[in-house]
Amino acid sequence: MVVRVTTRGILLLPLPVSLSNSLFLFSSSSSSMRSTFTLFRNLTLSTLHSPPPRTLPFRLLPTRFPRLQAATDQWVLHEDLPEHDFFHFEVEPEADQKRLPRPEVEVMELSEVPELWRRSRVAWLCKELPAHKAGTLIRILNAQRKWLRQEDATYIIMHCLRIRENDTAFRVYKWMMQRSWYRFDFALATRLADYMGKERKFAKCREVFDDIINQGRVPSESTFHILVVAYLSSPVQGCLDEACGIFHRMIQLGGYHPCLSLHNSLFKALVNKPGNFSKQYLKQAEFIYHRMVTTGCHVHKDIYGGLIWLHSYQDSIDKERIEALREEMLHAGIDESKEVLVSILRACARLGEVDEADKTWSKLLQFESNPPSQAFVYKMEVYSKVGMPMKSLEVFREMQLKLGNTSVAAYNKIIEILCKAQASEFAESVMTDFVNSGLKPLTPSYVYLLNMYFNLESHDKLEEVFSQCLENCRPNTAIYSIYLDSLVKVGKLDKAEDIFSQMFRDASIGVNARSCNIILHGYLYSGNNLKAEKIYDLMCQKKYDIDAPLMEKLDFILSLRRKIIKKPTSLKLSKEQREILIGMLLGGLQIDSDDQRKNHIIRFDFDGNSESHYVLKSHIHRQFYEWLHPTFKPSDDSENIPVKFCTIASSHFGFYAEQFWSKGQPTTPKLIHRWLSPCVLAYWYMYGGHRNSSGDVLLKIKANREGVENIVKKFKAMSIDCKVKGKGKVFWIGILGSNTTWFWKLVEPYILEDVRDFTKAGVNMMGQDLMETQDINFNSESDE
């Protein structure tokens, strides 16, 4: 007898005689055993019959959705506004999910198993396996491999899914896949993927999903739907990109028609971030809108508003498309909301269209007498674009009068406008109000002021503002470079040399191509050729571009002292770079290798929502500048460093690929205990660590058990006791209580100054890591 199991209808089956006899024979077993057998009797029968699954030719199998590079801007404070809170889609992501067809799973009833001993063992496994962790579970299954077959394993998997022990079902399924007798079961894989996705375990759901694809089958519509929802419900960086990829494959590969709720949920996720982060998803948003229109779906008013909002944030504004969307809203009987008008005002500010901005402003006043602060900012900007800075100042004063307060974005925008117009007195007055307000950050406005005084050649005033900046905020490379340029221009080379040395020593400031060219210019035109050669050597080492006029002068100087001009053709990692790599590799840094494993690429991936990662990102970009791929070397020497960047392909990384990333998976070298220097530990902590509210330090590592044990032994040799918690291949090493004092004494000299401000708050965690640590209790018995 074969029972077909689904989650739709429920049909109680009569208890077969053979199963009754089996229960009688095992009457001496525990009540939990009897409940297990009772569950087998109540298997469900589907009333929904889905068509046979389709197959896919091997050559058409799609590859996994590639990583997407997303850059973040530093000086966009006047754009980082909360408009994304305007979009409220009243949709339930899984509203239509219950109507999706699912394939049936065929499971042999336990009573039909002829061998009594097999029945008892299967029942025992159903009871025993959910009570154990992964390691013990695998050992139990390995002990049964002489007799356990696919029918038995399928029965156990379905039982675990029925009692909501989904992790156990997944582990049994993965164990079953490694057996020689394993035959792919589309219905079982679909059921397992759906259950994992419903629990929002997108990684495991995706693993089964990819297995279905690799078998040449098209996943069911329910699996596509659930996987997209699982990705959308996760705060982990990169999940939105994966959700978009699965949505496209659902349409193109599966030929399915996603339900309205899924369209709305994905669109909402695209516009649920600040505009400068969401603007890269414009094409995806337009695709969703096109699908909704062509398939006859109801287009929510926030779909129109969201599209106009995304268009208003683009670097190149498509005025015709915005007008077309406004007309379509009008034909659909949807009035332009306050949020839509603010988006139109932003587009006018980008284009410099004063007339359209005035019309939009008049409409906005019909909603409320005091428009939102960002509307005032865009009105200031549009007047600035047409050369009317004083009109912008009037709008700023009007905002202060009407709203009673001023935002950081408004202060930064009006100071930028006044500085570009070189209205120094007005800019100073507004800057004084900004400083007295206590609002932060002040750094962008100080950059505008310093550039204005440099262009006006008011170097004394520039030095005064630089001193104020040191008192009121933490300067960065841009501020120091402007001051350095001013010192060189007025001939104060000794002071310029001191400032450059300070920049070079302070990792939170650092030097870049611009600052090196500035000091090189000063040395060359003052006749200090020896120091110019040293700066030239540094720039060659860092692969910084040298300005053409300076290069011409250098060629002549070097030709007098050297037969061959020094132009290094090969790179070599410094001791500090090697230690940084080891620390970050322990923290989760990735390495990609070519097919022959001769050349390797280091991929730096930082959390865009972490302030400490923001500081570390800039530092690492400077440290490995000479190794970076040209794509990630901004031509304008900008500080807008992306959250993801990578090195060139080089054989110099072969040692690290072999030791830390063997066979495409993270591993821990056997000799790792010899390389755990204080510098390595510091960068491990900054990249993949966390400090909780009680001061305990947690270090994350993906490794094997042996590697973690070696690290723990090394810590003990340093007089640091620690505890370990593991989940799969991910381990957390906890340095608790008084042990943290010794840890900090070791690493503090190597912790970046700006990162120290965030360690106590524990904000240097990535989103996923923070979620993982919430359930870790190091006070209980260690998992090790």
Tab-separated table of N, CA, C and O in Angstrom, residues 168-231:
chain	number	residue	atom	x	y	z
A	168	THR	N	16.337	18.286	11.130
A	168	THR	CA	16.659	16.862	11.129
A	168	THR	C	16.366	16.250	9.771
A	168	THR	O	17.161	15.460	9.238
A	169	ALA	N	15.225	16.620	9.185
A	169	ALA	CA	14.874	16.108	7.859
A	169	ALA	C	15.923	16.504	6.827
A	169	ALA	O	16.303	15.697	5.967
A	170	PHE	N	16.414	17.737	6.918
A	170	PHE	CA	17.425	18.199	5.968
A	170	PHE	C	18.718	17.406	6.119
A	170	PHE	O	19.338	17.027	5.121
A	171	ARG	N	19.128	17.145	7.352
A	171	ARG	CA	20.366	16.391	7.568
A	171	ARG	C	20.235	14.953	7.067
A	171	ARG	O	21.183	14.414	6.487
A	172	VAL	N	19.090	14.354	7.282
A	172	VAL	CA	18.878	12.992	6.779
A	172	VAL	C	18.906	12.996	5.253
A	172	VAL	O	19.464	12.101	4.614
A	173	TYR	N	18.306	14.024	4.658
A	173	TYR	CA	18.284	14.124	3.202
A	173	TYR	C	19.699	14.273	2.645
A	173	TYR	O	20.065	13.621	1.656
A	174	LYS	N	20.522	15.127	3.261
A	174	LYS	CA	21.896	15.301	2.793
A	174	LYS	C	22.707	14.009	2.974
A	174	LYS	O	23.533	13.672	2.120
A	175	TRP	N	22.465	13.301	4.060
A	175	TRP	CA	23.146	12.020	4.266
A	175	TRP	C	22.711	11.012	3.204
A	175	TRP	O	23.536	10.282	2.656
A	176	MET	N	21.433	11.008	2.897
A	176	MET	CA	20.906	10.066	1.908
A	176	MET	C	21.499	10.339	0.526
A	176	MET	O	21.784	9.412	-0.241
A	177	MET	N	21.734	11.610	0.193
A	177	MET	CA	22.275	11.954	-1.116
A	177	MET	C	23.677	11.381	-1.336
A	177	MET	O	24.093	11.177	-2.475
A	178	GLN	N	24.396	11.104	-0.282
A	178	GLN	CA	25.769	10.607	-0.398
A	178	GLN	C	25.847	9.090	-0.521
A	178	GLN	O	26.932	8.541	-0.677
A	179	ARG	N	24.709	8.423	-0.459
A	179	ARG	CA	24.700	6.965	-0.559
A	179	ARG	C	24.688	6.519	-2.018
A	179	ARG	O	24.158	7.214	-2.901
A	180	SER	N	25.249	5.377	-2.265
A	180	SER	CA	25.339	4.846	-3.636
A	180	SER	C	23.971	4.468	-4.194
A	180	SER	O	23.754	4.481	-5.406
A	181	TRP	N	23.045	4.136	-3.317
A	181	TRP	CA	21.713	3.713	-3.774
A	181	TRP	C	20.753	4.889	-3.968
A	181	TRP	O	19.584	4.700	-4.307
A	182	TYR	N	21.229	6.118	-3.757
A	182	TYR	CA	20.330	7.272	-3.807
A	182	TYR	C	19.800	7.511	-5.216
A	182	TYR	O	20.536	7.489	-6.197
A	183	ARG	N	18.496	7.723	-5.325
A	183	ARG	CA	17.829	8.112	-6.567
A	183	ARG	C	17.089	9.427	-6.308
A	183	ARG	O	16.359	9.539	-5.315
A	184	PHE	N	17.273	10.384	-7.196
A	184	PHE	CA	16.661	11.694	-7.000
A	184	PHE	C	15.141	11.581	-6.967
A	184	PHE	O	14.526	10.950	-7.832
A	185	ASP	N	14.529	12.198	-5.969
A	185	ASP	CA	13.073	12.208	-5.802
A	185	ASP	C	12.614	13.661	-5.855
A	185	ASP	O	12.794	14.425	-4.901
A	186	PHE	N	12.028	14.040	-6.977
A	186	PHE	CA	11.625	15.427	-7.188
A	186	PHE	C	10.608	15.888	-6.153
A	186	PHE	O	10.715	16.986	-5.590
A	187	ALA	N	9.612	15.044	-5.889
A	187	ALA	CA	8.560	15.440	-4.943
A	187	ALA	C	9.119	15.618	-3.535
A	187	ALA	O	8.769	16.573	-2.826
A	188	LEU	N	10.005	14.736	-3.121
A	188	LEU	CA	10.594	14.841	-1.784
A	188	LEU	C	11.468	16.087	-1.671
A	188	LEU	O	11.415	16.811	-0.665
A	189	ALA	N	12.293	16.349	-2.692
A	189	ALA	CA	13.137	17.537	-2.671
A	189	ALA	C	12.288	18.806	-2.630
A	189	ALA	O	12.612	19.767	-1.920
A	190	THR	N	11.188	18.813	-3.373
A	190	THR	CA	10.298	19.972	-3.370
A	190	THR	C	9.695	20.200	-1.991
A	190	THR	O	9.657	21.325	-1.485
A	191	ARG	N	9.217	19.114	-1.384
A	191	ARG	CA	8.614	19.239	-0.061
A	191	ARG	C	9.636	19.755	0.963
A	191	ARG	O	9.328	20.632	1.776
A	192	LEU	N	10.842	19.225	0.917
A	192	LEU	CA	11.870	19.639	1.856
A	192	LEU	C	12.247	21.102	1.646
A	192	LEU	O	12.367	21.871	2.609
A	193	ALA	N	12.442	21.517	0.391
A	193	ALA	CA	12.786	22.915	0.102
A	193	ALA	C	11.689	23.857	0.580
A	193	ALA	O	11.969	24.918	1.154
A	194	ASP	N	10.428	23.470	0.361
A	194	ASP	CA	9.319	24.325	0.783
A	194	ASP	C	9.285	24.482	2.298
A	194	ASP	O	9.064	25.582	2.816
A	195	TYR	N	9.511	23.402	3.023
A	195	TYR	CA	9.483	23.486	4.477
A	195	TYR	C	10.645	24.317	5.005
A	195	TYR	O	10.486	25.103	5.953
A	196	MET	N	11.832	24.173	4.414
A	196	MET	CA	12.963	24.985	4.857
A	196	MET	C	12.718	26.455	4.556
A	196	MET	O	13.053	27.332	5.360
A	197	GLY	N	12.149	26.748	3.399
A	197	GLY	CA	11.865	28.127	3.039
A	197	GLY	C	10.825	28.761	3.935
A	197	GLY	O	10.913	29.949	4.267
A	198	LYS	N	9.810	27.977	4.349
A	198	LYS	CA	8.783	28.518	5.239
A	198	LYS	C	9.355	28.918	6.586
A	198	LYS	O	8.835	29.817	7.246
A	199	GLU	N	10.430	28.259	6.997
A	199	GLU	CA	11.102	28.627	8.239
A	199	GLU	C	12.128	29.734	8.029
A	199	GLU	O	12.890	30.061	8.934
A	200	ARG	N	12.167	30.292	6.828
A	200	ARG	CA	13.069	31.382	6.456
A	200	ARG	C	14.531	30.942	6.471
A	200	ARG	O	15.425	31.772	6.612
A	201	LYS	N	14.793	29.647	6.337
A	201	LYS	CA	16.168	29.150	6.237
A	201	LYS	C	16.530	29.095	4.759
A	201	LYS	O	16.536	28.046	4.125
A	202	PHE	N	16.814	30.307	4.235
A	202	PHE	CA	16.976	30.446	2.796
A	202	PHE	C	18.192	29.691	2.272
A	202	PHE	O	18.194	29.223	1.142
A	203	ALA	N	19.252	29.573	3.084
A	203	ALA	CA	20.462	28.895	2.610
A	203	ALA	C	20.188	27.415	2.342
A	203	ALA	O	20.590	26.865	1.309
A	204	LYS	N	19.490	26.755	3.257
A	204	LYS	CA	19.173	25.335	3.075
A	204	LYS	C	18.130	25.141	1.989
A	204	LYS	O	18.208	24.184	1.206
A	205	CYS	N	17.164	26.038	1.936
A	205	CYS	CA	16.174	25.977	0.863
A	205	CYS	C	16.859	26.128	-0.488
A	205	CYS	O	16.551	25.395	-1.439
A	206	ARG	N	17.811	27.060	-0.589
A	206	ARG	CA	18.521	27.282	-1.848
A	206	ARG	C	19.382	26.073	-2.208
A	206	ARG	O	19.532	25.739	-3.393
A	207	GLU	N	19.922	25.405	-1.211
A	207	GLU	CA	20.752	24.239	-1.475
A	207	GLU	C	19.939	23.132	-2.132
A	207	GLU	O	20.382	22.505	-3.104
A	208	VAL	N	18.737	22.894	-1.609
A	208	VAL	CA	17.876	21.874	-2.220
A	208	VAL	C	17.375	22.351	-3.579
A	208	VAL	O	17.270	21.568	-4.536
A	209	PHE	N	17.070	23.639	-3.685
A	209	PHE	CA	16.640	24.229	-4.952
A	209	PHE	C	17.697	24.012	-6.037
A	209	PHE	O	17.393	23.588	-7.158
A	210	ASP	N	18.960	24.290	-5.704
A	210	ASP	CA	20.045	24.086	-6.673
A	210	ASP	C	20.218	22.615	-7.019
A	210	ASP	O	20.574	22.279	-8.156
A	211	ASP	N	19.975	21.748	-6.058
A	211	ASP	CA	20.068	20.316	-6.330
A	211	ASP	C	19.014	19.894	-7.350
A	211	ASP	O	19.284	19.073	-8.237
A	212	ILE	N	17.830	20.452	-7.244
A	212	ILE	CA	16.767	20.160	-8.221
A	212	ILE	C	17.195	20.623	-9.613
A	212	ILE	O	17.028	19.913	-10.610
A	213	ILE	N	17.759	21.840	-9.682
A	213	ILE	CA	18.227	22.370	-10.966
A	213	ILE	C	19.324	21.489	-11.543
A	213	ILE	O	19.330	21.171	-12.741
A	214	ASN	N	20.257	21.083	-10.698
A	214	ASN	CA	21.385	20.263	-11.174
A	214	ASN	C	20.944	18.896	-11.668
A	214	ASN	O	21.669	18.246	-12.430
A	215	GLN	N	19.776	18.457	-11.256
A	215	GLN	CA	19.238	17.185	-11.725
A	215	GLN	C	18.503	17.339	-13.061
A	215	GLN	O	17.937	16.380	-13.575
A	216	GLY	N	18.516	18.572	-13.608
A	216	GLY	CA	17.855	18.807	-14.884
A	216	GLY	C	16.360	18.978	-14.770
A	216	GLY	O	15.631	18.820	-15.761
A	217	ARG	N	15.855	19.305	-13.590
A	217	ARG	CA	14.426	19.487	-13.372
A	217	ARG	C	14.116	20.943	-13.080
A	217	ARG	O	14.977	21.698	-12.602
A	218	VAL	N	12.922	21.346	-13.346
A	218	VAL	CA	12.465	22.697	-13.055
A	218	VAL	C	11.745	22.674	-11.710
A	218	VAL	O	10.772	21.928	-11.549
A	219	PRO	N	12.195	23.429	-10.722
A	219	PRO	CA	11.505	23.435	-9.431
A	219	PRO	C	10.051	23.850	-9.580
A	219	PRO	O	9.673	24.569	-10.515
A	220	SER	N	9.235	23.401	-8.660
A	220	SER	CA	7.809	23.724	-8.707
A	220	SER	C	7.605	25.207	-8.414
A	220	SER	O	8.466	25.878	-7.854
A	221	GLU	N	6.438	25.700	-8.771
A	221	GLU	CA	6.133	27.112	-8.557
A	221	GLU	C	6.154	27.459	-7.072
A	221	GLU	O	6.600	28.546	-6.686
A	222	SER	N	5.707	26.542	-6.235
A	222	SER	CA	5.708	26.799	-4.797
A	222	SER	C	7.124	27.003	-4.279
A	222	SER	O	7.363	27.857	-3.419
A	223	THR	N	8.089	26.235	-4.795
A	223	THR	CA	9.471	26.366	-4.339
A	223	THR	C	10.043	27.721	-4.741
A	223	THR	O	10.716	28.385	-3.945
A	224	PHE	N	9.796	28.139	-5.988
A	224	PHE	CA	10.237	29.466	-6.416
A	224	PHE	C	9.649	30.539	-5.496
A	224	PHE	O	10.363	31.432	-5.014
A	225	HIS	N	8.347	30.440	-5.271
A	225	HIS	CA	7.646	31.455	-4.481
A	225	HIS	C	8.208	31.521	-3.056
A	225	HIS	O	8.541	32.596	-2.551
A	226	ILE	N	8.325	30.375	-2.426
A	226	ILE	CA	8.768	30.335	-1.028
A	226	ILE	C	10.208	30.812	-0.903
A	226	ILE	O	10.561	31.514	0.053
A	227	LEU	N	11.059	30.467	-1.860
A	227	LEU	CA	12.467	30.883	-1.792
A	227	LEU	C	12.593	32.396	-1.928
A	227	LEU	O	13.390	33.031	-1.228
A	228	VAL	N	11.817	32.997	-2.823
A	228	VAL	CA	11.843	34.458	-2.957
A	228	VAL	C	11.404	35.115	-1.660
A	228	VAL	O	12.029	36.062	-1.166
A	229	VAL	N	10.319	34.607	-1.065
A	229	VAL	CA	9.823	35.173	0.194
A	229	VAL	C	10.857	35.010	1.305
A	229	VAL	O	11.062	35.906	2.130
A	230	ALA	N	11.529	33.861	1.340
A	230	ALA	CA	12.555	33.625	2.368
A	230	ALA	C	13.694	34.628	2.233
A	230	ALA	O	14.196	35.160	3.237
A	231	TYR	N	14.127	34.889	1.011
A	231	TYR	CA	15.183	35.884	0.801
A	231	TYR	C	14.704	37.281	1.214
A	231	TYR	O	15.450	38.047	1.832
